[in-house]
């Protein structure tokens, strides 16, 4: 963090109160608190479906600020690095407010998805391997992170992301990550909450559909090989732009066509000259005589056509 004279404090190039920094600082502060009250914080604020259904509804939100306390805070570092990197490229498109809504809504949506998954597992007998358990505790910001990853894949579908050591197109990153997560869960100790990840991604996709018409490209950060792709509706509008530009000259074209009709209706050269002298454009920088052509689309749209016509009539 640095402070420049006359400027507010900043962190990683953004003001302290920037959403990315606020989320980062809150997660880091709570992580340090966990060193002193690790099990108490996880017990009270980690996500346990049985506790949520028993009244601890706040856990579908608070679990996203807790991380595994290890000598090397790998869990926290991965989630916060991903949040900052993905968020830096999403905020210029959707803005800080929608980003904040997206992040925390994905976090809550992922938590609710975990609870519903556990409840469904009980309804089906409690032995479905891909569903959550009522007593399993879930912590971490990865539900919100998968929401960002889903939206990043929409905006930058052809960007390449490294998942472990494998390069993956951003549009496939969520689904590839889920497959890898399920494989690790089946081969390992099941420490990854794939249901939470899926819930965060689905929540973000639903929010994107809600806000889609309001999303417009902004001043995007330049990343070599990474270009923002507009929604289909925006691409259609962009393709229609040449027709809009063409319409800007339609009025002038109609005026010039009317002038040419008036010229054709005159019976003699003097009448043509008298008519054209009355509609001359002052200080016109007209083209050389050889370029004047009343059938040329450029001439038909030029506001100085009357000036060229007068010169032609005087020849």
Tab-separated table of C-alpha atoms in Angstrom:
chain	number	residue	atom	x	y	z
A	1	UNK	CA	0.000	0.000	0.000
A	2	UNK	CA	1.283	3.481	-0.811
A	3	UNK	CA	0.205	7.047	-0.102
A	4	UNK	CA	1.006	9.841	-2.537
A	5	UNK	CA	0.925	13.399	-1.323
A	6	UNK	CA	-2.504	14.857	-2.005
A	7	UNK	CA	-3.982	11.486	-2.912
A	8	UNK	CA	-5.976	8.876	-1.000
A	9	UNK	CA	-4.277	5.566	-0.072
A	10	UNK	CA	-4.216	2.912	-2.780
A	11	UNK	CA	-3.548	-0.806	-3.013
A	12	UNK	CA	-2.488	-2.612	-6.212
A	13	UNK	CA	-3.251	0.559	-8.186
A	14	UNK	CA	-6.834	0.910	-6.895
A	15	UNK	CA	-8.225	3.120	-4.095
A	16	UNK	CA	-8.539	1.423	-0.721
A	17	UNK	CA	-12.349	1.525	-0.936
A	18	UNK	CA	-12.405	-0.078	-4.398
A	19	UNK	CA	-14.598	-3.247	-4.241
A	20	UNK	CA	-11.637	-5.489	-5.069
A	21	UNK	CA	-9.604	-4.104	-2.164
A	22	UNK	CA	-12.537	-4.117	0.265
A	23	UNK	CA	-13.214	-7.810	-0.449
A	24	UNK	CA	-9.506	-8.617	-0.222
A	25	UNK	CA	-8.979	-6.774	3.077
A	26	UNK	CA	-12.071	-8.261	4.737
A	27	UNK	CA	-11.033	-11.802	3.804
A	28	UNK	CA	-7.464	-11.248	5.016
A	29	UNK	CA	-8.559	-9.706	8.326
A	30	UNK	CA	-10.950	-12.574	9.028
A	31	UNK	CA	-8.211	-15.043	8.097
A	32	UNK	CA	-5.930	-13.572	10.781
A	33	UNK	CA	-8.788	-13.723	13.291
A	34	UNK	CA	-9.049	-17.434	12.551
A	35	UNK	CA	-5.579	-17.940	14.017
A	36	UNK	CA	-7.007	-16.993	17.409
A	37	UNK	CA	-10.492	-18.497	17.135
A	38	UNK	CA	-10.260	-20.930	14.253
A	39	UNK	CA	-12.711	-23.626	15.266
A	40	UNK	CA	-15.162	-21.225	16.891
A	41	UNK	CA	-15.415	-19.083	13.748
A	42	UNK	CA	-15.813	-22.099	11.474
A	43	UNK	CA	-18.363	-23.698	13.803
A	44	UNK	CA	-20.504	-20.547	14.029
A	45	UNK	CA	-19.983	-19.017	10.584
A	46	UNK	CA	-18.892	-21.863	8.294
A	47	UNK	CA	-21.656	-23.404	6.186
A	48	UNK	CA	-23.246	-26.519	7.712
A	49	UNK	CA	-26.560	-27.395	5.997
A	50	UNK	CA	-27.997	-28.935	9.173
A	51	UNK	CA	-27.336	-25.705	11.109
A	52	UNK	CA	-28.765	-23.513	8.320
A	53	UNK	CA	-32.013	-25.486	8.264
A	54	UNK	CA	-32.025	-25.198	12.045
A	55	UNK	CA	-32.005	-21.395	11.888
A	56	UNK	CA	-28.382	-20.315	11.256
A	57	UNK	CA	-29.303	-18.818	7.880
A	58	UNK	CA	-26.421	-16.328	8.017
A	59	UNK	CA	-24.031	-19.165	7.246
A	60	UNK	CA	-24.986	-19.149	3.534
A	61	UNK	CA	-23.183	-15.774	3.438
A	62	UNK	CA	-20.512	-15.822	6.143
A	63	UNK	CA	-18.873	-19.080	4.998
A	64	UNK	CA	-17.389	-17.189	2.041
A	65	UNK	CA	-15.067	-15.151	4.305
A	66	UNK	CA	-13.469	-18.157	6.030
A	67	UNK	CA	-10.490	-20.138	4.737
A	68	UNK	CA	-8.388	-23.103	5.815
A	69	UNK	CA	-5.736	-21.989	8.317
A	70	UNK	CA	-2.436	-23.537	7.295
A	71	UNK	CA	1.200	-22.509	7.616
A	72	UNK	CA	1.026	-21.401	3.976
A	73	UNK	CA	-2.426	-19.853	3.359
A	74	UNK	CA	-2.789	-21.518	-0.032
A	75	UNK	CA	-6.603	-21.586	0.120
A	76	UNK	CA	-6.847	-17.845	0.800
A	77	UNK	CA	-4.125	-16.888	-1.694
A	78	UNK	CA	-5.673	-18.811	-4.597
A	79	UNK	CA	-9.164	-17.416	-3.985
A	80	UNK	CA	-8.071	-13.803	-3.510
A	81	UNK	CA	-5.666	-13.882	-6.462
A	82	UNK	CA	-8.428	-15.271	-8.680
A	83	UNK	CA	-10.931	-12.719	-7.369
A	84	UNK	CA	-8.573	-9.802	-8.062
A	85	UNK	CA	-7.478	-10.951	-11.517
A	86	UNK	CA	-10.953	-11.857	-12.779
A	87	UNK	CA	-12.553	-8.820	-11.148
A	88	UNK	CA	-10.029	-6.440	-12.743
A	89	UNK	CA	-11.278	-7.514	-16.177
A	90	UNK	CA	-14.982	-7.739	-15.322
A	91	UNK	CA	-15.439	-4.378	-13.548
A	92	UNK	CA	-14.638	-2.252	-16.650
A	93	UNK	CA	-17.561	-3.971	-18.411
A	94	UNK	CA	-20.270	-4.166	-15.750
A	95	UNK	CA	-19.132	-1.495	-13.277
A	96	UNK	CA	-18.297	-1.643	-9.566
A	97	UNK	CA	-21.888	-1.835	-8.325
A	98	UNK	CA	-22.919	-4.782	-10.505
A	99	UNK	CA	-19.606	-6.487	-9.752
A	100	UNK	CA	-20.224	-6.230	-6.012
A	101	UNK	CA	-23.761	-7.547	-6.443
A	102	UNK	CA	-22.484	-10.382	-8.646
A	103	UNK	CA	-19.736	-11.384	-6.213
A	104	UNK	CA	-21.839	-11.552	-3.069
A	105	UNK	CA	-24.921	-12.916	-4.851
A	106	UNK	CA	-22.764	-15.749	-6.243
A	107	UNK	CA	-21.441	-16.377	-2.749
A	108	UNK	CA	-24.965	-16.558	-1.305
A	109	UNK	CA	-26.325	-18.521	-4.275
A	110	UNK	CA	-23.538	-21.079	-3.920
A	111	UNK	CA	-24.305	-21.434	-0.202
A	112	UNK	CA	-28.012	-21.956	-0.843
A	113	UNK	CA	-27.142	-24.505	-3.526
A	114	UNK	CA	-25.070	-26.479	-0.996
A	115	UNK	CA	-27.977	-26.527	1.480
A	116	UNK	CA	-30.472	-27.600	-1.183
A	117	UNK	CA	-28.074	-30.300	-2.363
A	118	UNK	CA	-27.747	-31.689	1.161
A	119	UNK	CA	-31.507	-31.604	1.690
A	120	UNK	CA	-32.078	-33.405	-1.626
A	121	UNK	CA	-29.518	-36.016	-0.591
A	122	UNK	CA	-31.513	-36.704	2.595
A	123	UNK	CA	-34.738	-36.943	0.587
A	124	UNK	CA	-33.089	-39.519	-1.708
A	125	UNK	CA	-31.698	-41.646	1.098
A	126	UNK	CA	-28.463	-39.827	1.957
A	127	UNK	CA	-26.086	-41.925	-0.154
A	128	UNK	CA	-25.812	-39.916	-3.404
A	129	UNK	CA	-22.035	-39.383	-3.944
A	130	UNK	CA	-22.318	-36.129	-5.906
A	131	UNK	CA	-24.595	-34.417	-3.372
A	132	UNK	CA	-23.663	-32.707	-0.117
A	133	UNK	CA	-24.012	-34.070	3.400
A	134	UNK	CA	-26.086	-32.290	6.051
A	135	UNK	CA	-23.102	-32.249	8.434
A	136	UNK	CA	-20.306	-31.275	6.042
A	137	UNK	CA	-18.796	-27.824	6.657
A	138	UNK	CA	-18.051	-25.596	3.669
A	139	UNK	CA	-15.749	-22.565	3.837
A	140	UNK	CA	-14.009	-20.343	1.296
A	141	UNK	CA	-14.701	-17.731	-1.362
A	142	UNK	CA	-14.588	-20.184	-4.249
A	143	UNK	CA	-18.374	-20.081	-4.735
A	144	UNK	CA	-18.115	-16.348	-5.474
A	145	UNK	CA	-14.944	-16.967	-7.479
A	146	UNK	CA	-16.735	-19.428	-9.764
A	147	UNK	CA	-19.389	-16.780	-10.340
A	148	UNK	CA	-16.655	-14.447	-11.608
A	149	UNK	CA	-15.141	-17.245	-13.671
A	150	UNK	CA	-18.485	-17.934	-15.360
A	151	UNK	CA	-18.925	-14.278	-16.304
A	152	UNK	CA	-15.299	-13.966	-17.435
A	153	UNK	CA	-15.919	-16.904	-19.773
A	154	UNK	CA	-18.861	-15.023	-21.324
A	155	UNK	CA	-16.949	-11.774	-21.874
A	156	UNK	CA	-13.580	-13.300	-22.873
A	157	UNK	CA	-14.479	-16.764	-24.247
A	158	UNK	CA	-11.239	-17.294	-26.164
A	159	UNK	CA	-8.834	-16.156	-23.458
A	160	UNK	CA	-6.613	-18.976	-22.201
A	161	UNK	CA	-6.524	-19.748	-18.470
A	162	UNK	CA	-4.200	-22.175	-16.738
A	163	UNK	CA	-6.077	-24.712	-14.611
A	164	UNK	CA	-3.318	-26.424	-12.644
A	165	UNK	CA	-0.977	-26.935	-15.635
A	166	UNK	CA	-3.560	-27.223	-18.404
A	167	UNK	CA	-4.407	-24.281	-20.710
A	168	UNK	CA	-8.187	-24.003	-21.090
A	169	UNK	CA	-10.381	-21.570	-23.018
A	170	UNK	CA	-12.200	-19.272	-20.610
A	171	UNK	CA	-15.597	-20.296	-22.008
A	172	UNK	CA	-14.883	-23.884	-20.874
A	173	UNK	CA	-13.057	-23.073	-17.621
A	174	UNK	CA	-16.011	-23.506	-15.248
A	175	UNK	CA	-17.031	-26.900	-16.600
A	176	UNK	CA	-13.478	-28.233	-16.881
A	177	UNK	CA	-12.813	-27.080	-13.297
A	178	UNK	CA	-15.925	-28.888	-12.082
A	179	UNK	CA	-14.885	-32.124	-13.808
A	180	UNK	CA	-11.392	-31.914	-12.302
A	181	UNK	CA	-12.904	-31.102	-8.905
A	182	UNK	CA	-15.220	-34.119	-9.005
A	183	UNK	CA	-12.325	-36.389	-10.007
A	184	UNK	CA	-10.193	-35.089	-7.139
A	185	UNK	CA	-13.093	-35.548	-4.741
A	186	UNK	CA	-13.610	-39.148	-5.833
A	187	UNK	CA	-9.916	-40.047	-5.787
A	188	UNK	CA	-9.029	-37.993	-2.699
A	189	UNK	CA	-10.729	-37.056	0.548
A	190	UNK	CA	-13.640	-35.071	-0.914
A	191	UNK	CA	-12.377	-31.738	0.461
A	192	UNK	CA	-13.604	-29.795	-2.590
A	193	UNK	CA	-17.205	-28.567	-2.563
A	194	UNK	CA	-18.088	-28.942	-6.225
A	195	UNK	CA	-21.730	-28.211	-5.434
A	196	UNK	CA	-20.678	-24.819	-4.054
A	197	UNK	CA	-18.672	-24.093	-7.209
A	198	UNK	CA	-21.563	-25.085	-9.460
A	199	UNK	CA	-24.010	-22.979	-7.445
A	200	UNK	CA	-21.815	-19.883	-7.720
A	201	UNK	CA	-21.438	-20.287	-11.487
A	202	UNK	CA	-25.173	-20.843	-12.055
A	203	UNK	CA	-26.058	-17.816	-9.898
A	204	UNK	CA	-23.747	-15.613	-11.963
A	205	UNK	CA	-25.214	-16.888	-15.231
A	206	UNK	CA	-28.730	-16.094	-13.997
A	207	UNK	CA	-27.657	-12.581	-12.961
A	208	UNK	CA	-26.001	-12.088	-16.349
A	209	UNK	CA	-29.286	-12.876	-18.084
A	210	UNK	CA	-31.038	-10.325	-15.853
A	211	UNK	CA	-28.480	-7.558	-16.462
A	212	UNK	CA	-27.538	-8.508	-20.038
A	213	UNK	CA	-29.289	-5.614	-21.789
A	214	UNK	CA	-27.584	-3.111	-19.487
A	215	UNK	CA	-24.062	-4.407	-20.126
A	216	UNK	CA	-22.024	-2.291	-22.538
A	217	UNK	CA	-18.277	-2.243	-23.273
A	218	UNK	CA	-16.280	0.292	-21.296
A	219	UNK	CA	-12.591	1.226	-21.170
A	220	UNK	CA	-11.265	-2.308	-21.007
A	221	UNK	CA	-7.748	-3.063	-19.760
A	222	UNK	CA	-5.473	-4.187	-22.596
A	223	UNK	CA	-4.336	-7.786	-22.329
A	224	UNK	CA	-2.497	-9.219	-25.370
A	225	UNK	CA	-4.611	-11.885	-27.029
A	226	UNK	CA	-7.612	-11.148	-24.828
A	227	UNK	CA	-10.434	-9.210	-26.437
A	228	UNK	CA	-13.888	-8.579	-25.019
A	229	UNK	CA	-16.731	-10.117	-27.018
A	230	UNK	CA	-19.999	-8.232	-26.957
A	231	UNK	CA	-23.334	-10.006	-26.431
A	232	UNK	CA	-25.041	-11.066	-29.656
A	233	UNK	CA	-27.466	-8.128	-29.488
A	234	UNK	CA	-24.549	-5.682	-29.361
A	235	UNK	CA	-22.875	-7.343	-32.360
A	236	UNK	CA	-26.080	-6.958	-34.377
A	237	UNK	CA	-26.209	-3.266	-33.472
A	238	UNK	CA	-22.561	-2.842	-34.453
A	239	UNK	CA	-23.223	-4.425	-37.859
A	240	UNK	CA	-26.102	-2.004	-38.386
A	241	UNK	CA	-23.925	1.085	-37.767
A	242	UNK	CA	-22.942	1.649	-41.450
A	243	UNK	CA	-26.645	2.035	-42.327
A	244	UNK	CA	-26.989	4.646	-39.583
A	245	UNK	CA	-23.998	6.576	-40.967
A	246	UNK	CA	-25.503	6.384	-44.439
A	247	UNK	CA	-28.706	7.974	-43.135
A	248	UNK	CA	-26.763	11.040	-42.013
A	249	UNK	CA	-26.304	11.994	-45.690
A	250	UNK	CA	-29.797	11.132	-46.870
A	251	UNK	CA	-31.130	14.662	-46.297
A	252	UNK	CA	-28.289	16.224	-48.282
A	253	UNK	CA	-28.784	13.691	-51.055
A	254	UNK	CA	-32.469	14.633	-51.313
A	255	UNK	CA	-31.568	18.331	-51.447
A	256	UNK	CA	-29.064	17.736	-54.250
A	257	UNK	CA	-31.507	15.602	-56.220
A	258	UNK	CA	-34.021	18.450	-55.968
A	259	UNK	CA	-31.368	20.917	-57.210
A	260	UNK	CA	-30.601	18.713	-60.217
A	261	UNK	CA	-34.315	18.468	-61.067
A	262	UNK	CA	-34.596	22.259	-60.942
A	263	UNK	CA	-31.603	22.573	-63.280
A	264	UNK	CA	-33.181	20.135	-65.765
A	265	UNK	CA	-36.439	22.078	-65.666
A	266	UNK	CA	-34.814	25.382	-66.680
A	267	UNK	CA	-35.192	26.372	-70.317
A	268	UNK	CA	-31.947	28.261	-70.831
A	269	UNK	CA	-28.428	28.662	-69.437
A	270	UNK	CA	-29.082	32.072	-67.839
A	271	UNK	CA	-32.017	30.687	-65.854
A	272	UNK	CA	-29.810	27.875	-64.555
A	273	UNK	CA	-27.079	30.338	-63.519
A	274	UNK	CA	-29.554	32.680	-61.795
A	275	UNK	CA	-31.074	29.779	-59.876
A	276	UNK	CA	-27.721	28.339	-58.767
A	277	UNK	CA	-26.329	31.718	-57.690
A	278	UNK	CA	-29.074	31.957	-55.102
A	279	UNK	CA	-28.118	28.714	-53.369
A	280	UNK	CA	-24.317	28.969	-53.333
A	281	UNK	CA	-22.359	27.842	-50.235
A	282	UNK	CA	-19.905	30.535	-49.132
A	283	UNK	CA	-16.184	29.670	-48.934
A	284	UNK	CA	-16.737	26.214	-50.415
A	285	UNK	CA	-13.586	24.235	-51.171
A	286	UNK	CA	-14.960	22.541	-54.276
A	287	UNK	CA	-13.261	19.768	-56.245
A	288	UNK	CA	-11.508	20.127	-59.639
A	289	UNK	CA	-13.913	20.502	-62.601
A	290	UNK	CA	-13.118	17.043	-63.986
A	291	UNK	CA	-14.452	15.297	-60.859
A	292	UNK	CA	-17.970	16.768	-61.097
A	293	UNK	CA	-20.410	13.950	-61.883
A	294	UNK	CA	-24.091	14.118	-60.937
A	295	UNK	CA	-24.295	10.323	-60.909
A	296	UNK	CA	-21.408	9.918	-58.487
A	297	UNK	CA	-22.721	8.905	-55.002
A	298	UNK	CA	-20.157	11.199	-53.390
A	299	UNK	CA	-21.233	14.212	-55.457
A	300	UNK	CA	-24.891	13.466	-54.695
A	301	UNK	CA	-24.129	13.685	-50.957
A	302	UNK	CA	-21.880	16.774	-51.110
A	303	UNK	CA	-23.204	20.045	-49.704
A	304	UNK	CA	-21.189	21.959	-52.349
A	305	UNK	CA	-22.863	20.341	-55.378
A	306	UNK	CA	-24.617	23.606	-56.243
A	307	UNK	CA	-21.230	25.386	-56.409
A	308	UNK	CA	-19.816	22.805	-58.812
A	309	UNK	CA	-23.009	22.909	-60.877
A	310	UNK	CA	-22.736	26.709	-61.215
A	311	UNK	CA	-19.129	26.434	-62.391
A	312	UNK	CA	-20.189	23.809	-64.892
A	313	UNK	CA	-23.037	26.010	-66.173
A	314	UNK	CA	-20.684	28.946	-66.759
A	315	UNK	CA	-18.270	26.911	-68.873
